[in-house]
PDB file of C-alpha atoms in Angstrom:
ATOM      1  CA  VAL A   1      64.122 -40.351 244.659  1.00  0.00           C
ATOM      2  CA  TRP A   2      67.515 -41.262 243.451  1.00  0.00           C
ATOM      3  CA  MET A   3      69.133 -39.053 240.637  1.00  0.00           C
ATOM      4  CA  ALA A   4      72.152 -40.317 238.381  1.00  0.00           C
ATOM      5  CA  VAL A   5      74.668 -37.480 237.547  1.00  0.00           C
ATOM      6  CA  ARG A   6      76.324 -37.736 234.275  1.00  0.00           C
ATOM      7  CA  GLY A   7      79.967 -37.484 233.991  1.00  0.00           C
ATOM      8  CA  PRO A   8      83.188 -39.811 234.453  1.00  0.00           C
ATOM      9  CA  THR A   9      83.346 -42.178 237.635  1.00  0.00           C
ATOM     10  CA  LEU A  10      86.463 -44.718 238.174  1.00  0.00           C
ATOM     11  CA  SER A  11      83.993 -47.381 237.273  1.00  0.00           C
ATOM     12  CA  GLY A  12      82.394 -46.092 234.219  1.00  0.00           C
ATOM     13  CA  LEU A  13      78.797 -46.372 236.044  1.00  0.00           C
ATOM     14  CA  PRO A  14      76.741 -43.164 236.669  1.00  0.00           C
ATOM     15  CA  MET A  15      77.210 -41.883 240.103  1.00  0.00           C
ATOM     16  CA  LEU A  16      73.911 -41.706 242.004  1.00  0.00           C
ATOM     17  CA  ARG A  17      73.338 -38.213 244.157  1.00  0.00           C
ATOM     18  CA  LEU A  18      71.521 -38.746 247.463  1.00  0.00           C
ATOM     19  CA  PRO A  19      67.984 -37.562 247.926  1.00  0.00           C
ATOM     20  CA  ARG A  20      67.624 -33.939 249.873  1.00  0.00           C
ATOM     21  CA  LEU A  21      66.530 -34.369 253.249  1.00  0.00           C
ATOM     22  CA  PRO A  22      63.373 -32.774 254.360  1.00  0.00           C
ATOM     23  CA  ASN A  23      64.036 -29.381 256.090  1.00  0.00           C
ATOM     24  CA  MET A  24      61.216 -28.611 258.273  1.00  0.00           C
ATOM     25  CA  SER A  25      60.757 -25.128 260.309  1.00  0.00           C
ATOM     26  CA  GLU A  26      59.721 -25.160 263.824  1.00  0.00           C
ATOM     27  CA  ALA A  27      56.987 -22.993 262.542  1.00  0.00           C
ATOM     28  CA  THR A  28      55.957 -25.471 260.037  1.00  0.00           C
ATOM     29  CA  TYR A  29      56.295 -28.406 262.942  1.00  0.00           C
ATOM     30  CA  THR A  30      54.127 -26.455 265.256  1.00  0.00           C
ATOM     31  CA  SER A  31      51.352 -25.127 262.541  1.00  0.00           C
ATOM     32  CA  SER A  32      50.950 -28.179 260.475  1.00  0.00           C
ATOM     33  CA  ALA A  33      52.714 -31.063 261.061  1.00  0.00           C
ATOM     34  CA  TRP A  34      52.059 -31.616 265.116  1.00  0.00           C
ATOM     35  CA  PRO A  35      48.563 -30.578 264.835  1.00  0.00           C
ATOM     36  CA  GLU A  36      47.896 -33.262 262.278  1.00  0.00           C
ATOM     37  CA  LEU A  37      49.908 -35.654 264.279  1.00  0.00           C
ATOM     38  CA  ARG A  38      48.287 -34.964 267.458  1.00  0.00           C
ATOM     39  CA  SER A  39      44.852 -35.516 265.842  1.00  0.00           C
ATOM     40  CA  ALA A  40      45.475 -38.676 264.854  1.00  0.00           C
ATOM     41  CA  VAL A  41      47.313 -39.854 268.159  1.00  0.00           C
ATOM     42  CA  GLN A  42      43.735 -38.346 269.835  1.00  0.00           C
ATOM     43  CA  ALA A  43      42.024 -40.453 267.614  1.00  0.00           C
ATOM     44  CA  MET A  44      44.236 -43.598 268.301  1.00  0.00           C
ATOM     45  CA  LEU A  45      43.985 -42.918 272.215  1.00  0.00           C
ATOM     46  CA  ASP A  46      39.821 -42.365 272.086  1.00  0.00           C
ATOM     47  CA  SER A  47      39.681 -45.881 270.545  1.00  0.00           C
ATOM     48  CA  VAL A  48      41.677 -48.884 269.302  1.00  0.00           C
ATOM     49  CA  HIS A  49      40.757 -47.705 265.559  1.00  0.00           C
ATOM     50  CA  ALA A  50      42.835 -46.235 263.011  1.00  0.00           C
ATOM     51  CA  PRO A  51      42.684 -42.293 262.825  1.00  0.00           C
ATOM     52  CA  SER A  52      41.351 -40.927 259.497  1.00  0.00           C
ATOM     53  CA  THR A  53      44.762 -39.491 258.294  1.00  0.00           C
ATOM     54  CA  GLU A  54      46.484 -41.711 256.000  1.00  0.00           C
ATOM     55  CA  PHE A  55      49.120 -43.497 257.826  1.00  0.00           C
ATOM     56  CA  GLU A  56      51.812 -42.443 255.021  1.00  0.00           C
ATOM     57  CA  LEU A  57      50.830 -38.815 255.681  1.00  0.00           C
ATOM     58  CA  LEU A  58      51.475 -39.635 259.642  1.00  0.00           C
ATOM     59  CA  TYR A  59      54.686 -41.198 259.099  1.00  0.00           C
ATOM     60  CA  ARG A  60      56.156 -38.941 256.559  1.00  0.00           C
ATOM     61  CA  SER A  61      55.760 -35.859 259.040  1.00  0.00           C
ATOM     62  CA  VAL A  62      57.334 -38.020 261.940  1.00  0.00           C
ATOM     63  CA  HIS A  63      60.307 -38.746 259.506  1.00  0.00           C
ATOM     64  CA  ASP A  64      60.384 -34.886 258.523  1.00  0.00           C
ATOM     65  CA  ALA A  65      60.193 -33.833 261.468  1.00  0.00           C
ATOM     66  CA  CYS A  66      63.417 -36.157 262.858  1.00  0.00           C
ATOM     67  CA  CYS A  67      65.331 -35.235 259.946  1.00  0.00           C
ATOM     68  CA  SER A  68      64.801 -31.466 260.601  1.00  0.00           C
ATOM     69  CA  GLY A  69      66.397 -31.717 263.952  1.00  0.00           C
ATOM     70  CA  LEU A  70      62.926 -31.350 265.695  1.00  0.00           C
ATOM     71  CA  SER A  71      63.090 -35.390 267.280  1.00  0.00           C
ATOM     72  CA  GLU A  72      63.411 -34.183 270.823  1.00  0.00           C
ATOM     73  CA  ARG A  73      60.539 -31.799 270.820  1.00  0.00           C
ATOM     74  CA  LEU A  74      58.141 -34.461 269.140  1.00  0.00           C
ATOM     75  CA  GLU A  75      58.974 -36.942 271.478  1.00  0.00           C
ATOM     76  CA  ARG A  76      58.276 -34.066 274.084  1.00  0.00           C
ATOM     77  CA  ASP A  77      54.977 -33.319 272.558  1.00  0.00           C
ATOM     78  CA  LEU A  78      54.136 -36.880 272.133  1.00  0.00           C
ATOM     79  CA  LEU A  79      55.058 -38.047 275.802  1.00  0.00           C
ATOM     80  CA  VAL A  80      53.199 -35.062 277.284  1.00  0.00           C
ATOM     81  CA  LEU A  81      50.281 -35.336 274.994  1.00  0.00           C
ATOM     82  CA  VAL A  82      49.544 -39.375 275.811  1.00  0.00           C
ATOM     83  CA  ARG A  83      50.228 -38.588 279.666  1.00  0.00           C
ATOM     84  CA  GLN A  84      47.164 -35.925 279.664  1.00  0.00           C
ATOM     85  CA  HIS A  85      44.882 -37.931 277.565  1.00  0.00           C
ATOM     86  CA  TRP A  86      45.478 -41.181 279.738  1.00  0.00           C
ATOM     87  CA  VAL A  87      44.976 -39.337 282.976  1.00  0.00           C
ATOM     88  CA  ALA A  88      41.999 -37.706 281.924  1.00  0.00           C
ATOM     89  CA  ARG A  89      40.898 -41.124 280.537  1.00  0.00           C
ATOM     90  CA  GLU A  90      41.486 -43.192 283.906  1.00  0.00           C
ATOM     91  CA  VAL A  91      39.885 -40.398 285.823  1.00  0.00           C
ATOM     92  CA  GLY A  92      36.946 -40.590 283.589  1.00  0.00           C
ATOM     93  CA  ALA A  93      36.868 -44.513 283.606  1.00  0.00           C
ATOM     94  CA  ASP A  94      37.165 -44.019 287.684  1.00  0.00           C
ATOM     95  CA  LYS A  95      33.981 -41.653 287.762  1.00  0.00           C
ATOM     96  CA  ASP A  96      32.232 -43.710 285.699  1.00  0.00           C
ATOM     97  CA  GLU A  97      33.118 -47.120 287.048  1.00  0.00           C
ATOM     98  CA  GLY A  98      32.343 -48.612 283.179  1.00  0.00           C
ATOM     99  CA  GLY A  99      34.651 -46.554 281.900  1.00  0.00           C
ATOM    100  CA  ASN A 100      38.115 -47.557 279.611  1.00  0.00           C
ATOM    101  CA  SER A 101      40.004 -50.883 280.763  1.00  0.00           C
ATOM    102  CA  HIS A 102      43.755 -50.915 281.588  1.00  0.00           C
ATOM    103  CA  ALA A 103      43.854 -53.230 278.419  1.00  0.00           C
ATOM    104  CA  ASP A 104      41.895 -51.109 276.548  1.00  0.00           C
ATOM    105  CA  LEU A 105      44.768 -48.203 277.045  1.00  0.00           C
ATOM    106  CA  ALA A 106      47.685 -50.524 276.649  1.00  0.00           C
ATOM    107  CA  ALA A 107      46.146 -51.792 273.242  1.00  0.00           C
ATOM    108  CA  THR A 108      46.726 -48.274 271.826  1.00  0.00           C
ATOM    109  CA  ILE A 109      50.443 -48.327 272.238  1.00  0.00           C
ATOM    110  CA  PRO A 110      51.460 -50.601 269.362  1.00  0.00           C
ATOM    111  CA  GLN A 111      49.520 -48.250 266.967  1.00  0.00           C
ATOM    112  CA  VAL A 112      51.093 -45.082 268.633  1.00  0.00           C
ATOM    113  CA  CYS A 113      54.744 -46.983 268.360  1.00  0.00           C
ATOM    114  CA  ALA A 114      53.746 -47.592 264.574  1.00  0.00           C
ATOM    115  CA  VAL A 115      53.364 -44.081 263.413  1.00  0.00           C
ATOM    116  CA  PHE A 116      56.187 -42.965 265.367  1.00  0.00           C
ATOM    117  CA  GLY A 117      58.433 -45.836 264.486  1.00  0.00           C
ATOM    118  CA  PHE A 118      60.972 -43.697 262.994  1.00  0.00           C
ATOM    119  CA  LEU A 119      61.235 -41.661 265.722  1.00  0.00           C
ATOM    120  CA  ASP A 120      61.471 -44.688 268.236  1.00  0.00           C
ATOM    121  CA  ARG A 121      64.196 -46.677 266.262  1.00  0.00           C
ATOM    122  CA  GLU A 122      66.526 -44.009 264.899  1.00  0.00           C
ATOM    123  CA  TYR A 123      66.209 -41.367 267.939  1.00  0.00           C
ATOM    124  CA  LEU A 124      65.074 -43.446 270.837  1.00  0.00           C
ATOM    125  CA  ARG A 125      66.743 -47.078 270.146  1.00  0.00           C
ATOM    126  CA  GLY A 126      63.290 -48.874 270.582  1.00  0.00           C
ATOM    127  CA  ASP A 127      62.327 -47.190 274.101  1.00  0.00           C
ATOM    128  CA  LEU A 128      58.865 -45.836 272.718  1.00  0.00           C
ATOM    129  CA  HIS A 129      57.034 -48.561 274.212  1.00  0.00           C
ATOM    130  CA  ARG A 130      58.412 -48.904 277.389  1.00  0.00           C
ATOM    131  CA  LYS A 131      58.012 -45.221 277.895  1.00  0.00           C
ATOM    132  CA  LEU A 132      54.311 -45.434 277.010  1.00  0.00           C
ATOM    133  CA  ALA A 133      53.928 -48.212 279.089  1.00  0.00           C
ATOM    134  CA  MET A 134      55.365 -46.040 282.187  1.00  0.00           C
ATOM    135  CA  LEU A 135      53.470 -43.419 280.980  1.00  0.00           C
ATOM    136  CA  LEU A 136      50.128 -45.708 281.413  1.00  0.00           C
ATOM    137  CA  ALA A 137      50.791 -47.003 284.698  1.00  0.00           C
ATOM    138  CA  ASP A 138      52.040 -43.277 285.840  1.00  0.00           C
ATOM    139  CA  ALA A 139      48.389 -42.195 284.553  1.00  0.00           C
ATOM    140  CA  ARG A 140      46.488 -44.970 286.821  1.00  0.00           C
ATOM    141  CA  LYS A 141      48.170 -44.120 289.714  1.00  0.00           C
ATOM    142  CA  ALA A 142      47.667 -40.642 289.304  1.00  0.00           C
ATOM    143  CA  ALA A 143      44.059 -41.140 288.719  1.00  0.00           C
ATOM    144  CA  ALA A 144      43.833 -43.381 291.786  1.00  0.00           C
ATOM    145  CA  SER A 145      45.150 -40.745 293.673  1.00  0.00           C
ATOM    146  CA  GLN A 146      42.946 -38.238 292.279  1.00  0.00           C
ATOM    147  CA  ALA A 147      40.002 -40.543 293.250  1.00  0.00           C
ATOM    148  CA  ARG A 148      41.245 -41.120 296.930  1.00  0.00           C
ATOM    149  CA  ASP A 149      41.699 -37.353 297.178  1.00  0.00           C
ATOM    150  CA  ARG A 150      37.975 -37.156 296.030  1.00  0.00           C
ATOM    151  CA  GLN A 151      36.541 -39.855 298.432  1.00  0.00           C
ATOM    152  CA  GLN A 152      38.530 -37.980 301.158  1.00  0.00           C
ATOM    153  CA  HIS A 153      37.230 -34.680 300.322  1.00  0.00           C
ATOM    154  CA  HIS A 154      33.576 -36.149 300.228  1.00  0.00           C
ATOM    155  CA  HIS A 155      33.946 -38.142 303.278  1.00  0.00           C
ATOM    156  CA  GLN A 156      35.410 -34.819 304.975  1.00  0.00           C
ATOM    157  CA  GLN A 157      32.052 -32.732 303.906  1.00  0.00           C
ATOM    158  CA  GLN A 158      29.800 -35.561 305.114  1.00  0.00           C
ATOM    159  CA  GLN A 159      31.509 -35.052 308.372  1.00  0.00           C
ATOM    160  CA  GLN A 160      31.206 -31.280 308.503  1.00  0.00           C
ATOM    161  CA  GLN A 161      27.550 -31.459 307.411  1.00  0.00           C
ATOM    162  CA  GLN A 162      26.738 -34.023 310.351  1.00  0.00           C
ATOM    163  CA  GLN A 163      28.392 -31.789 312.781  1.00  0.00           C
ATOM    164  CA  GLN A 164      26.196 -28.964 311.776  1.00  0.00           C
TER     165      GLN A 164
END
């Protein structure tokens, strides 16, 4: 909201006062902003559908956190959440053999990038999509490694049973 300031100016036009920047405390971020964002991101990651929270509220939370000096924490929290979620889904998909495919997970990247667009544009120089794609690739590798470990463990158990 721009406000006109009365008084003489060189051009004779009223001077506009800049709007106040948001001032979100770390406590507010931890107690309300991040839980709301986390819930919305989890909804996006669980399905390719939009979260129940209005996007405008999510954009505002991202903007306010960034303008309050919490951009690095927001980025870190987002990347940790996404990685944990994708590893869990990849492991589950591997166990079920009919779980969510890599393409389904990759389809969530643009939605997440849209909500965190201000962070991406102003603080990450447009690198969020690449970081999320790398996380997805890492999650697939971690899931494949865990699947190999389970198969080896199962094979070792079978050999031990046969020896007894």
